[in-house]
PDB file of C-alpha atoms in Angstrom:
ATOM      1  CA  UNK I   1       0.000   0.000   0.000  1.00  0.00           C
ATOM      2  CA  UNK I   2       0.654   3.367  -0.797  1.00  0.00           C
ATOM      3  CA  UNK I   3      -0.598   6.332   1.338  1.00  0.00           C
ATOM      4  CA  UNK I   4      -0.561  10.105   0.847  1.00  0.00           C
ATOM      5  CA  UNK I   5      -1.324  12.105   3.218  1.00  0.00           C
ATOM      6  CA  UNK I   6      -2.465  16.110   2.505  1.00  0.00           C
ATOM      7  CA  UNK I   7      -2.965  18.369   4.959  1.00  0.00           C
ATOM      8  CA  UNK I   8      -5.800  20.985   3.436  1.00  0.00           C
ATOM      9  CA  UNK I   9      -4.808  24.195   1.776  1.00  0.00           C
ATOM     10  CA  UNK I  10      -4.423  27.505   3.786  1.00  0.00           C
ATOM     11  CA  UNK I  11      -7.899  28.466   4.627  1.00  0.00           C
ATOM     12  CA  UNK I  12      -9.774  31.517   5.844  1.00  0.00           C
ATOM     13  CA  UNK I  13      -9.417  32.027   9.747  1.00  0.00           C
ATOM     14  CA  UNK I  14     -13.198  32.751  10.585  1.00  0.00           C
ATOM     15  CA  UNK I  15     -16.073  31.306   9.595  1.00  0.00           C
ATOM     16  CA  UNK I  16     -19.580  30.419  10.886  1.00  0.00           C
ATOM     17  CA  UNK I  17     -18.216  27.395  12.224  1.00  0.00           C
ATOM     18  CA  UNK I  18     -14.393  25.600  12.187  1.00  0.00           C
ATOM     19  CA  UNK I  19     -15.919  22.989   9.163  1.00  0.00           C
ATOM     20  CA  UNK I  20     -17.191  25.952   7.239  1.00  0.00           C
ATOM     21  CA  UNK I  21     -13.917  27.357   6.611  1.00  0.00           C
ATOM     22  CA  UNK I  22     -13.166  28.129   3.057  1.00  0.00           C
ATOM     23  CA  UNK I  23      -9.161  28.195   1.156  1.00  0.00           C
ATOM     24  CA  UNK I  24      -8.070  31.081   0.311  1.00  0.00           C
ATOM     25  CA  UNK I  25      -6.458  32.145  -3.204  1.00  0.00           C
ATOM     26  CA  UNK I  26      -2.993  31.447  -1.503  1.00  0.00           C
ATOM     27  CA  UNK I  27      -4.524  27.769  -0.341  1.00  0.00           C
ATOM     28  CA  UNK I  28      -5.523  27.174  -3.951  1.00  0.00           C
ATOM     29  CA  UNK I  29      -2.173  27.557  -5.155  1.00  0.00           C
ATOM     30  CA  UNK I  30      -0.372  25.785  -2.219  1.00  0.00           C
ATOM     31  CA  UNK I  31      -3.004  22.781  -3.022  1.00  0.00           C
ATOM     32  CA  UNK I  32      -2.387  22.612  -6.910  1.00  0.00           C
ATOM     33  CA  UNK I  33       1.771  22.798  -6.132  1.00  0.00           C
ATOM     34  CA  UNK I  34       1.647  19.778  -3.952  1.00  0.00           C
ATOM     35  CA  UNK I  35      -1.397  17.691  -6.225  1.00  0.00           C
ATOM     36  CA  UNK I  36       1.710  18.386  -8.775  1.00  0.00           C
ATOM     37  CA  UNK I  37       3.721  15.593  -6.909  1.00  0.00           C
ATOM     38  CA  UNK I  38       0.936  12.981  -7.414  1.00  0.00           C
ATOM     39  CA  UNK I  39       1.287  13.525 -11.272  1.00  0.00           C
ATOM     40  CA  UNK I  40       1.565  10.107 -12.464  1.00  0.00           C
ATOM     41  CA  UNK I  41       0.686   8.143  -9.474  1.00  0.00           C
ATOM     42  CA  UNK I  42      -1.537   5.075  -9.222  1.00  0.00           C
ATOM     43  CA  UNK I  43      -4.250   6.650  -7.531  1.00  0.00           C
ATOM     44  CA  UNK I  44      -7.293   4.574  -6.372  1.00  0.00           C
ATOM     45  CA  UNK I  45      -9.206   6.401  -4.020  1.00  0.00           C
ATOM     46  CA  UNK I  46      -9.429   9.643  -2.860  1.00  0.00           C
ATOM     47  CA  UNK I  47     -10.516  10.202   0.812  1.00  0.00           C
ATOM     48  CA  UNK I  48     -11.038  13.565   2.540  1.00  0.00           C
ATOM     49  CA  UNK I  49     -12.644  14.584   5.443  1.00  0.00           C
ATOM     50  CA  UNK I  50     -16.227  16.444   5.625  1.00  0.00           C
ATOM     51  CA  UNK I  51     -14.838  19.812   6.015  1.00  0.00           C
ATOM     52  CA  UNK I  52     -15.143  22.174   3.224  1.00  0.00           C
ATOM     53  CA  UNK I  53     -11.647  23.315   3.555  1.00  0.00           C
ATOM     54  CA  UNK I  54     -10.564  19.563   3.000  1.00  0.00           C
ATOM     55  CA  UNK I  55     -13.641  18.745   0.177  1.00  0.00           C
ATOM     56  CA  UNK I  56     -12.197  22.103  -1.773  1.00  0.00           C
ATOM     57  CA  UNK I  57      -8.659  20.419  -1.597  1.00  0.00           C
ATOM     58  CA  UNK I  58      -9.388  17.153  -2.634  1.00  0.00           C
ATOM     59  CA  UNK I  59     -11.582  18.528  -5.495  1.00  0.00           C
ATOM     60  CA  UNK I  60      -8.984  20.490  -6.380  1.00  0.00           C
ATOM     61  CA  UNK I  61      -6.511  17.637  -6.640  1.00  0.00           C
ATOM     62  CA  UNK I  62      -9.054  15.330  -7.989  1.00  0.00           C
ATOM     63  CA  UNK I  63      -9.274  17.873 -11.198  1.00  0.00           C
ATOM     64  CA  UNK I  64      -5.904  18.857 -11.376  1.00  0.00           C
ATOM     65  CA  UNK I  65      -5.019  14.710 -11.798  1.00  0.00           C
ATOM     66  CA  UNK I  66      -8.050  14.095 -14.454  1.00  0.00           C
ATOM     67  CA  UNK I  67      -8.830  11.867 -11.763  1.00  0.00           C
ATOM     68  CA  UNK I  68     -12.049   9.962 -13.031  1.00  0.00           C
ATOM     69  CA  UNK I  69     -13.754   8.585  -9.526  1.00  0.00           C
ATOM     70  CA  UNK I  70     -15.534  10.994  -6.861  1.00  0.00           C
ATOM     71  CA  UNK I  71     -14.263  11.979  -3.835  1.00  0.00           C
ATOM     72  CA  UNK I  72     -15.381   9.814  -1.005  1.00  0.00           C
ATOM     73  CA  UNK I  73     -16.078  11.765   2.190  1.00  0.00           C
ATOM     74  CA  UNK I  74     -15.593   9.766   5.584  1.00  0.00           C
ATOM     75  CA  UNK I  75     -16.213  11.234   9.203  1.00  0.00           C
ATOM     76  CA  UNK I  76     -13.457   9.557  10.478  1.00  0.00           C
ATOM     77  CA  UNK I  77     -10.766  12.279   8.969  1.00  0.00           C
ATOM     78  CA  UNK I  78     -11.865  15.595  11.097  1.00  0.00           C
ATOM     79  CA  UNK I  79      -9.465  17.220  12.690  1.00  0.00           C
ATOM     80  CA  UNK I  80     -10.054  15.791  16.215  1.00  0.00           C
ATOM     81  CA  UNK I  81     -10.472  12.100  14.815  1.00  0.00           C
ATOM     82  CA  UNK I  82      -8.754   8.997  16.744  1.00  0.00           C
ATOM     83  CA  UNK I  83      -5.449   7.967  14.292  1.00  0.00           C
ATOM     84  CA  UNK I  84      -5.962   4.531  15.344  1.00  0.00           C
ATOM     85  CA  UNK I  85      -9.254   4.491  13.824  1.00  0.00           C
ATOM     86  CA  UNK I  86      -7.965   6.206  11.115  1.00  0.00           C
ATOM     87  CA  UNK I  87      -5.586   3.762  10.504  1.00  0.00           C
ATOM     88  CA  UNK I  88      -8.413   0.390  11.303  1.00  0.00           C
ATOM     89  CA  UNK I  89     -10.506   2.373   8.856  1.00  0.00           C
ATOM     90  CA  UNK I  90      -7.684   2.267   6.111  1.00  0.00           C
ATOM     91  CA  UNK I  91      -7.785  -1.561   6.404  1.00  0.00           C
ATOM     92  CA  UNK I  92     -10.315  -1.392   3.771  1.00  0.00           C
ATOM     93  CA  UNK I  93      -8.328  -0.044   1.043  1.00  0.00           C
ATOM     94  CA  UNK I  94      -4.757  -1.661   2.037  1.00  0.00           C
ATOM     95  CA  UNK I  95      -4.449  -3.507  -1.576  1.00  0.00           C
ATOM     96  CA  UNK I  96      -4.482   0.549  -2.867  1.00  0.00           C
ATOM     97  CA  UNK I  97      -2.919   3.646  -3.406  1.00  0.00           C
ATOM     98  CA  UNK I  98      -4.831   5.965  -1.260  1.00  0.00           C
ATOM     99  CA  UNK I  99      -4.865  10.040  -0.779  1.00  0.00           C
ATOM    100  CA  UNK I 100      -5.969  11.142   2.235  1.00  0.00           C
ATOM    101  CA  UNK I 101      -7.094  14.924   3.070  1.00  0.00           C
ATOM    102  CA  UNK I 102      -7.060  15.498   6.474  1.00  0.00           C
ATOM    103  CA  UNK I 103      -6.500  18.430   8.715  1.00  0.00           C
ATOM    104  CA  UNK I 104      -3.707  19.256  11.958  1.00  0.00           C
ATOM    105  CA  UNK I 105      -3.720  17.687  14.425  1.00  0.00           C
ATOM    106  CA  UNK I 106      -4.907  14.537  12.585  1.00  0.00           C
ATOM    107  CA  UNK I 107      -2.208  14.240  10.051  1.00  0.00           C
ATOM    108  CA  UNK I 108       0.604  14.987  12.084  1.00  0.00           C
ATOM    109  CA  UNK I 109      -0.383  12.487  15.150  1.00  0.00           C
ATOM    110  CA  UNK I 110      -1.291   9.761  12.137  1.00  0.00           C
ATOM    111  CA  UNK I 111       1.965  10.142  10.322  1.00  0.00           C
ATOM    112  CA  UNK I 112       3.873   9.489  13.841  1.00  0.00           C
ATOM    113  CA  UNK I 113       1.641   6.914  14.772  1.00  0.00           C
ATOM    114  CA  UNK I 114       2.025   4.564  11.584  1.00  0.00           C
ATOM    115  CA  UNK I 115       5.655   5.110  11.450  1.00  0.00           C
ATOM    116  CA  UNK I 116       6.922   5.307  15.140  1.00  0.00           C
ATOM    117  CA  UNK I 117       4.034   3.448  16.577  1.00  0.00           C
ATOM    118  CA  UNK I 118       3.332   6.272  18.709  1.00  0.00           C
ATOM    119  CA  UNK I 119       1.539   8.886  19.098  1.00  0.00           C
ATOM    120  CA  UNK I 120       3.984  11.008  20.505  1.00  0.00           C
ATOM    121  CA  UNK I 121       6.255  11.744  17.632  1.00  0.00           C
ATOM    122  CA  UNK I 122       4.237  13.751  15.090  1.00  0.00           C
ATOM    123  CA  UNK I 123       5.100  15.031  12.263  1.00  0.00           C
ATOM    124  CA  UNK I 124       4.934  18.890  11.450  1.00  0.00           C
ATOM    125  CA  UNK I 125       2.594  19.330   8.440  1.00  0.00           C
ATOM    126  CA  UNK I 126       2.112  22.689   7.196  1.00  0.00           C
ATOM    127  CA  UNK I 127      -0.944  23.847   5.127  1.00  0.00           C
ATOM    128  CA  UNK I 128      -1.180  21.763   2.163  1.00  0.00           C
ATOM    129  CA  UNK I 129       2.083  19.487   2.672  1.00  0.00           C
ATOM    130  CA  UNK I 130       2.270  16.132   1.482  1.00  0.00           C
ATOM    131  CA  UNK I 131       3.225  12.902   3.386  1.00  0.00           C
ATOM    132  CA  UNK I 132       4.087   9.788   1.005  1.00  0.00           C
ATOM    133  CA  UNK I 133       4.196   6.713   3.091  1.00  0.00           C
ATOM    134  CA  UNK I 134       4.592   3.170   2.362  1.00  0.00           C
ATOM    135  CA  UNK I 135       3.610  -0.475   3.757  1.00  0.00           C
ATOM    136  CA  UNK I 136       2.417  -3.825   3.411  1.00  0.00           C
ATOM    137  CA  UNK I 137      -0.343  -2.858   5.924  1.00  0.00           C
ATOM    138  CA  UNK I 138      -1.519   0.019   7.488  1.00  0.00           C
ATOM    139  CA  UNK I 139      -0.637  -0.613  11.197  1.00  0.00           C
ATOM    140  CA  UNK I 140       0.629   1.527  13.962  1.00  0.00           C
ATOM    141  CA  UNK I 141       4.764   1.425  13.342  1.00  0.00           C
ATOM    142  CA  UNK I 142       4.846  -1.111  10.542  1.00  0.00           C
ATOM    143  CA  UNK I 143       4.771   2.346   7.336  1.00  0.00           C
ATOM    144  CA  UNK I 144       7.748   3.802   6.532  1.00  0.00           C
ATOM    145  CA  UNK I 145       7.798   7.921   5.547  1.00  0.00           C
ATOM    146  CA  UNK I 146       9.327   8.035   2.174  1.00  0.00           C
ATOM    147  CA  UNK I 147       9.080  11.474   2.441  1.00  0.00           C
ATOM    148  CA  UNK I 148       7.430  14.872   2.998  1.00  0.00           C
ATOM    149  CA  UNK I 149       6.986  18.114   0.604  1.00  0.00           C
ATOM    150  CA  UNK I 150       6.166  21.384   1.956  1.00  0.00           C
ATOM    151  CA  UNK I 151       5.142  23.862  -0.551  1.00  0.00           C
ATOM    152  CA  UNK I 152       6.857  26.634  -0.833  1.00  0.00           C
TER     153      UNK I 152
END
């Protein structure tokens, strides 16, 4: 298996609510830099959290790619989500090559946890940066981080 993991673009710092939060212009263009790095790749699914900030990044990706299948939209990738579940939930799709779009702390904490086993050691994410990580399985300590992109 083969699992990216996005964090969303930069988004607007008020809205009604946290999940209403729009990208700005400057998340747009962080968003299409890093769905540049997935050029190419054997993409199967697409998974991205409810939030809008996270539905307008994977959309965004999901163009940019030609990608041909919807986005699928789980609850179990908000920002306050468990990364073990996260990880049991992945189970599903293990035979693929997955995207997730997720949000802080979630990405960071599930990055640590499926390489390091822990929870303890995550890793910084910045808006819109782009985890590639690699396994057999995804369980807690058994991926390896092939590597991260930051945009720029």
């Amino acid at each position: 298996m083969r699992l990216w993991i996005l964090r969303h673009g930069e988004a607007q710092h008020r809205a009604r609510t946290d999940a209403e939060r729009e990208l700005t212009a400057n998340g747009r263009e962080e968003v299409l830099s890093s769905a540049a790095q997935l050029l190419g790749q054997p993409l199967r699914w697409i998974i991205a959290s409810p939030y809008v900030r996270a539905q307008q990044t994977a959309e965004l990706v999901r163009q940019s790619l030609g990608f041909a299948e919807p986005v699928v939209t789980v609850p179990w990738l908000t920002p306050e989500s468990d990364p073990r579940k996260v990880l049991e939930n992945l189970d599903l799709y293990a035979a693929d090559d997955v995207l997730l779009v997720s949000h802080q702390p979630l990405v960071g904490s599930l990055i640590g946890l499926a390489v390091h086993g822990s929870l303890q050691q995550a890793e910084p994410m910045h808006t819109a940066s782009l985890a590639e990580l690699e396994a057999d399985f995804p369980l807690a300590g058994a991926m390896e981080l092939s590597r991260v992109r930051h945009p720029v």
